[in-house]
């Protein structure tokens, strides 16, 4: 340990971001805490060797029978109960080992059949109660909502067919999806239905990654998967573990990566179903007392300073990578993890806000360890941080003084669009502010750009299309209707997505259905809506119906994604702003060797002469006003004759109101 303390941490991050030089000592502390914790946990061995909790705890089948182990330091007595032993706590009592561990051996491989329902009976603080095993791989939820652990040991384990590896230099076009609401029927969709019906859509639309929400087991469906109870169990409401593996395997066969929406920022407060108070204390996994309760979410907060908690969470990461072949993670609620105030009511308007007593350095260390482990298990895995605070170094390598993520979500961009659409008249849009909002980055750090995600689609908010069109969507989305409101909505929907996809990140994210302007909101079944599934589904038929204009938006999105992939626009190519004309609401910029020209003006057509690298003719690769995209111009391909002027070659372009073209 003394050698670790003497080591000078690498701070290459200061070369990338010189503005952090005043905080060099804080960054050195970041690295010192990481190195000390890593050494304490591993003793110099690979971190991946440490993160093997799922191979020791829970149910382990040996040569002559089953071992079942738990970590419950405060427990006074424990026994395994289930339908295999008639729920009799006297038949399989557990023995207390050292370091708070407990174990029982059940002789015979067939004594606990596949699918057996189980719980562990715990006595602590003079009370006896039943809990679901911490490392259980599957949870059965009865019709009355009660949950029970289920031993999962199928006679024929899943055999993987695809050997997929995500190319690290490939730009990510992420399709954020929820398996349960991916069906058009008013019900909970299944893994198998998603595989059969939705994966082909995603492939056709050109997205090369899926971000799966609500996979980690959660008893309350309306939590959208963000109140996890069982961290090693894939949600049983959608089907079996094998069917989830088939989904991922099939996606890999299509060349599509699958990312898990991971919740390590907090946990459900439930005790009957979750890990809370498993051993009778509120501090086994979480901070004790009020510090362990999230003031806004009502959930439990992990104590990232405990070795056992780090072991549990890091083992969880390795489990999802190894067992289900996920290609990486989107870490939820990172801002809440980073600060003792959880980012609530704080404006991160100076670097001092990141390096203060408010920073949870133990959480920062955990995130560094997590990214280190993930790269050891799968060097090509991708990690994305949901952090609205813009913590310095979030997406720089740990070896340089960073936290180690590949990307952060551009969370300010959706807020910018909501603010613009609700507070500004069309003619008052500030294109300089738009450029700034879409291009601002931490030096050397990559972002995933998006104009809306599931957050903006939830009840109480509005998607961009619903905000633009509102109730007109119910009456005038057919091809025959004449509605200036719908015309405006369709036009802005397209160019907002194009400018965001081109500028707001080195990757792009879309929530399922938003690409074609899915109407209304998401509202999961709950008491307040009569437990209805009407708004917890996706009406794919709207986009498939040739009589409706949703299809035009879908076609535009497909063409946009294809173009951005074709020109490799996200590959380390900084956009160059040619000019902004505030009066005419025109923005023109170059990126990836192509020119993007936007006319945001609500009524005026703009005629422009724009510089080009083309020699004789210049192809128009995308025009938002082509008829197949719901516009008013004949479908392409188009081209323009290149002319020679005093300042070089140029082409003449006409931009109708609320339109965009890409050429080069």
mmCIF file of N, CA, C and O in Angstrom, residues 241-289:
data_model
loop_
_atom_site.group_PDB
_atom_site.id
_atom_site.type_symbol
_atom_site.label_atom_id
_atom_site.label_comp_id
_atom_site.label_asym_id
_atom_site.label_seq_id
_atom_site.Cartn_x
_atom_site.Cartn_y
_atom_site.Cartn_z
ATOM 1 N N UNK A 241 -34.830 -16.376 -19.091
ATOM 2 C CA UNK A 241 -33.457 -15.948 -19.395
ATOM 3 C C UNK A 241 -32.996 -16.396 -20.773
ATOM 4 O O UNK A 241 -32.281 -15.657 -21.467
ATOM 5 N N UNK A 242 -33.411 -17.597 -21.175
ATOM 6 C CA UNK A 242 -33.006 -18.099 -22.492
ATOM 7 C C UNK A 242 -33.594 -17.249 -23.612
ATOM 8 O O UNK A 242 -32.954 -17.046 -24.655
ATOM 9 N N UNK A 243 -34.797 -16.741 -23.409
ATOM 10 C CA UNK A 243 -35.417 -15.896 -24.439
ATOM 11 C C UNK A 243 -34.744 -14.535 -24.521
ATOM 12 O O UNK A 243 -34.641 -13.949 -25.603
ATOM 13 N N UNK A 244 -34.250 -14.011 -23.391
ATOM 14 C CA UNK A 244 -33.459 -12.784 -23.444
ATOM 15 C C UNK A 244 -32.139 -13.037 -24.160
ATOM 16 O O UNK A 244 -31.681 -12.215 -24.967
ATOM 17 N N UNK A 245 -31.516 -14.172 -23.882
ATOM 18 C CA UNK A 245 -30.274 -14.500 -24.566
ATOM 19 C C UNK A 245 -30.507 -14.641 -26.070
ATOM 20 O O UNK A 245 -29.679 -14.199 -26.883
ATOM 21 N N UNK A 246 -31.623 -15.237 -26.442
ATOM 22 C CA UNK A 246 -31.955 -15.374 -27.863
ATOM 23 C C UNK A 246 -32.120 -13.998 -28.502
ATOM 24 O O UNK A 246 -31.691 -13.768 -29.637
ATOM 25 N N UNK A 247 -32.734 -13.070 -27.784
ATOM 26 C CA UNK A 247 -32.898 -11.700 -28.292
ATOM 27 C C UNK A 247 -31.526 -11.081 -28.572
ATOM 28 O O UNK A 247 -31.284 -10.537 -29.657
ATOM 29 N N UNK A 248 -30.632 -11.172 -27.592
ATOM 30 C CA UNK A 248 -29.306 -10.572 -27.740
ATOM 31 C C UNK A 248 -28.516 -11.273 -28.837
ATOM 32 O O UNK A 248 -27.851 -10.635 -29.661
ATOM 33 N N UNK A 249 -28.611 -12.593 -28.878
ATOM 34 C CA UNK A 249 -27.908 -13.380 -29.885
ATOM 35 C C UNK A 249 -28.389 -13.021 -31.286
ATOM 36 O O UNK A 249 -27.599 -12.878 -32.230
ATOM 37 N N UNK A 250 -29.697 -12.868 -31.438
ATOM 38 C CA UNK A 250 -30.268 -12.511 -32.737
ATOM 39 C C UNK A 250 -29.827 -11.115 -33.159
ATOM 40 O O UNK A 250 -29.486 -10.884 -34.327
ATOM 41 N N UNK A 251 -29.829 -10.186 -32.211
ATOM 42 C CA UNK A 251 -29.354 -8.833 -32.514
ATOM 43 C C UNK A 251 -27.900 -8.870 -32.970
ATOM 44 O O UNK A 251 -27.527 -8.210 -33.951
ATOM 45 N N UNK A 252 -27.083 -9.655 -32.287
ATOM 46 C CA UNK A 252 -25.679 -9.778 -32.680
ATOM 47 C C UNK A 252 -25.550 -10.329 -34.093
ATOM 48 O O UNK A 252 -24.681 -9.891 -34.860
ATOM 49 N N UNK A 253 -26.403 -11.273 -34.438
ATOM 50 C CA UNK A 253 -26.383 -11.816 -35.786
ATOM 51 C C UNK A 253 -26.743 -10.783 -36.843
ATOM 52 O O UNK A 253 -26.389 -10.925 -38.017
ATOM 53 N N UNK A 254 -27.450 -9.746 -36.430
ATOM 54 C CA UNK A 254 -27.814 -8.644 -37.328
ATOM 55 C C UNK A 254 -26.764 -7.531 -37.315
ATOM 56 O O UNK A 254 -26.942 -6.504 -37.966
ATOM 57 N N UNK A 255 -25.698 -7.724 -36.531
ATOM 58 C CA UNK A 255 -24.682 -6.686 -36.414
ATOM 59 C C UNK A 255 -25.062 -5.568 -35.473
ATOM 60 O O UNK A 255 -24.521 -4.460 -35.555
ATOM 61 N N UNK A 256 -25.984 -5.846 -34.551
ATOM 62 C CA UNK A 256 -26.487 -4.834 -33.629
ATOM 63 C C UNK A 256 -25.971 -5.128 -32.225
ATOM 64 O O UNK A 256 -26.150 -6.234 -31.708
ATOM 65 N N UNK A 257 -25.340 -4.161 -31.607
ATOM 66 C CA UNK A 257 -24.887 -4.292 -30.225
ATOM 67 C C UNK A 257 -26.064 -4.095 -29.281
ATOM 68 O O UNK A 257 -27.042 -3.413 -29.611
ATOM 69 N N UNK A 258 -25.979 -4.676 -28.083
ATOM 70 C CA UNK A 258 -27.043 -4.550 -27.091
ATOM 71 C C UNK A 258 -26.437 -4.040 -25.789
ATOM 72 O O UNK A 258 -25.555 -4.679 -25.206
ATOM 73 N N UNK A 259 -26.917 -2.888 -25.346
ATOM 74 C CA UNK A 259 -26.460 -2.263 -24.109
ATOM 75 C C UNK A 259 -27.528 -2.410 -23.035
ATOM 76 O O UNK A 259 -28.729 -2.305 -23.327
ATOM 77 N N UNK A 260 -27.104 -2.627 -21.808
ATOM 78 C CA UNK A 260 -28.028 -2.743 -20.682
ATOM 79 C C UNK A 260 -28.160 -1.396 -19.989
ATOM 80 O O UNK A 260 -27.153 -0.770 -19.636
ATOM 81 N N UNK A 261 -29.384 -0.959 -19.783
ATOM 82 C CA UNK A 261 -29.649 0.234 -18.978
ATOM 83 C C UNK A 261 -29.473 -0.176 -17.521
ATOM 84 O O UNK A 261 -30.338 -0.809 -16.932
ATOM 85 N N UNK A 262 -28.334 0.174 -16.952
ATOM 86 C CA UNK A 262 -27.895 -0.332 -15.654
ATOM 87 C C UNK A 262 -28.239 0.643 -14.535
ATOM 88 O O UNK A 262 -27.990 1.842 -14.654
ATOM 89 N N UNK A 263 -28.779 0.107 -13.439
ATOM 90 C CA UNK A 263 -29.124 0.941 -12.288
ATOM 91 C C UNK A 263 -28.265 0.524 -11.096
ATOM 92 O O UNK A 263 -28.577 -0.432 -10.385
ATOM 93 N N UNK A 264 -27.156 1.240 -10.899
ATOM 94 C CA UNK A 264 -26.298 1.067 -9.727
ATOM 95 C C UNK A 264 -26.256 2.338 -8.891
ATOM 96 O O UNK A 264 -25.455 2.440 -7.963
ATOM 97 N N UNK A 265 -27.097 3.294 -9.226
ATOM 98 C CA UNK A 265 -27.119 4.567 -8.516
ATOM 99 C C UNK A 265 -27.999 4.511 -7.278
ATOM 100 O O UNK A 265 -27.837 5.330 -6.362
ATOM 101 N N UNK A 266 -28.909 3.568 -7.239
ATOM 102 C CA UNK A 266 -29.821 3.443 -6.104
ATOM 103 C C UNK A 266 -30.542 2.107 -6.232
ATOM 104 O O UNK A 266 -30.363 1.386 -7.215
ATOM 105 N N UNK A 267 -31.372 1.770 -5.249
ATOM 106 C CA UNK A 267 -32.101 0.506 -5.261
ATOM 107 C C UNK A 267 -33.485 0.709 -4.663
ATOM 108 O O UNK A 267 -33.731 1.671 -3.920
ATOM 109 N N UNK A 268 -34.367 -0.209 -4.986
ATOM 110 C CA UNK A 268 -35.718 -0.157 -4.427
ATOM 111 C C UNK A 268 -35.662 -0.264 -2.905
ATOM 112 O O UNK A 268 -34.860 -1.018 -2.352
ATOM 113 N N UNK A 269 -36.531 0.468 -2.191
ATOM 114 C CA UNK A 269 -36.574 0.351 -0.732
ATOM 115 C C UNK A 269 -37.305 -0.900 -0.248
ATOM 116 O O UNK A 269 -37.318 -1.181 0.951
ATOM 117 N N UNK A 270 -37.898 -1.654 -1.174
ATOM 118 C CA UNK A 270 -38.665 -2.843 -0.793
ATOM 119 C C UNK A 270 -37.806 -3.832 -0.013
ATOM 120 O O UNK A 270 -36.649 -4.075 -0.356
ATOM 121 N N UNK A 271 -38.389 -4.417 1.001
ATOM 122 C CA UNK A 271 -37.680 -5.434 1.780
ATOM 123 C C UNK A 271 -38.133 -6.842 1.407
ATOM 124 O O UNK A 271 -37.302 -7.753 1.311
ATOM 125 N N UNK A 272 -39.409 -7.040 1.171
ATOM 126 C CA UNK A 272 -39.891 -8.382 0.843
ATOM 127 C C UNK A 272 -39.308 -8.885 -0.462
ATOM 128 O O UNK A 272 -39.035 -10.079 -0.616
ATOM 129 N N UNK A 273 -39.120 -7.979 -1.443
ATOM 130 C CA UNK A 273 -38.620 -8.398 -2.754
ATOM 131 C C UNK A 273 -37.145 -8.098 -2.953
ATOM 132 O O UNK A 273 -36.467 -8.789 -3.716
ATOM 133 N N UNK A 274 -36.626 -7.043 -2.325
ATOM 134 C CA UNK A 274 -35.304 -6.557 -2.677
ATOM 135 C C UNK A 274 -34.203 -6.892 -1.700
ATOM 136 O O UNK A 274 -34.344 -7.754 -0.828
ATOM 137 N N UNK A 275 -33.085 -6.165 -1.851
ATOM 138 C CA UNK A 275 -31.908 -6.423 -1.019
ATOM 139 C C UNK A 275 -31.911 -5.555 0.240
ATOM 140 O O UNK A 275 -31.057 -5.735 1.110
ATOM 141 N N UNK A 276 -32.845 -4.632 0.355
ATOM 142 C CA UNK A 276 -32.902 -3.740 1.511
ATOM 143 C C UNK A 276 -33.209 -4.528 2.784
ATOM 144 O O UNK A 276 -34.139 -5.332 2.815
ATOM 145 N N UNK A 277 -32.410 -4.293 3.824
ATOM 146 C CA UNK A 277 -32.574 -4.935 5.131
ATOM 147 C C UNK A 277 -32.546 -6.462 5.031
ATOM 148 O O UNK A 277 -33.194 -7.163 5.796
ATOM 149 N N UNK A 278 -31.747 -6.972 4.105
ATOM 150 C CA UNK A 278 -31.651 -8.422 3.937
ATOM 151 C C UNK A 278 -31.188 -9.098 5.225
ATOM 152 O O UNK A 278 -31.690 -10.163 5.601
ATOM 153 N N UNK A 279 -30.226 -8.472 5.908
ATOM 154 C CA UNK A 279 -29.724 -9.081 7.154
ATOM 155 C C UNK A 279 -30.288 -8.383 8.394
ATOM 156 O O UNK A 279 -29.747 -8.519 9.498
ATOM 157 N N UNK A 280 -31.363 -7.635 8.204
ATOM 158 C CA UNK A 280 -31.997 -6.970 9.333
ATOM 159 C C UNK A 280 -31.489 -5.577 9.629
ATOM 160 O O UNK A 280 -31.990 -4.913 10.537
ATOM 161 N N UNK A 281 -30.488 -5.100 8.867
ATOM 162 C CA UNK A 281 -29.979 -3.744 9.055
ATOM 163 C C UNK A 281 -30.268 -2.912 7.811
ATOM 164 O O UNK A 281 -30.423 -3.451 6.707
ATOM 165 N N UNK A 282 -30.286 -1.594 7.994
ATOM 166 C CA UNK A 282 -30.453 -0.727 6.828
ATOM 167 C C UNK A 282 -29.109 -0.359 6.210
ATOM 168 O O UNK A 282 -29.056 0.345 5.200
ATOM 169 N N UNK A 283 -28.014 -0.834 6.811
ATOM 170 C CA UNK A 283 -26.678 -0.440 6.363
ATOM 171 C C UNK A 283 -25.866 -1.593 5.780
ATOM 172 O O UNK A 283 -24.652 -1.455 5.585
ATOM 173 N N UNK A 284 -26.499 -2.729 5.495
ATOM 174 C CA UNK A 284 -25.742 -3.827 4.897
ATOM 175 C C UNK A 284 -25.168 -3.397 3.542
ATOM 176 O O UNK A 284 -23.967 -3.561 3.288
ATOM 177 N N UNK A 285 -26.010 -2.845 2.698
ATOM 178 C CA UNK A 285 -25.575 -2.370 1.379
ATOM 179 C C UNK A 285 -25.597 -0.852 1.271
ATOM 180 O O UNK A 285 -24.932 -0.287 0.401
ATOM 181 N N UNK A 286 -26.362 -0.206 2.129
ATOM 182 C CA UNK A 286 -26.631 1.214 1.969
ATOM 183 C C UNK A 286 -26.072 2.020 3.137
ATOM 184 O O UNK A 286 -25.718 1.470 4.180
ATOM 185 N N UNK A 287 -26.009 3.319 2.952
ATOM 186 C CA UNK A 287 -25.644 4.192 4.064
ATOM 187 C C UNK A 287 -26.713 4.075 5.152
ATOM 188 O O UNK A 287 -27.897 3.914 4.876
ATOM 189 N N UNK A 288 -26.289 4.177 6.376
ATOM 190 C CA UNK A 288 -27.223 4.047 7.496
ATOM 191 C C UNK A 288 -28.048 5.317 7.661
ATOM 192 O O UNK A 288 -27.596 6.419 7.335
ATOM 193 N N UNK A 289 -29.257 5.139 8.143
ATOM 194 C CA UNK A 289 -30.109 6.273 8.480
ATOM 195 C C UNK A 289 -30.512 7.099 7.278
ATOM 196 O O UNK A 289 -30.642 6.605 6.155
#
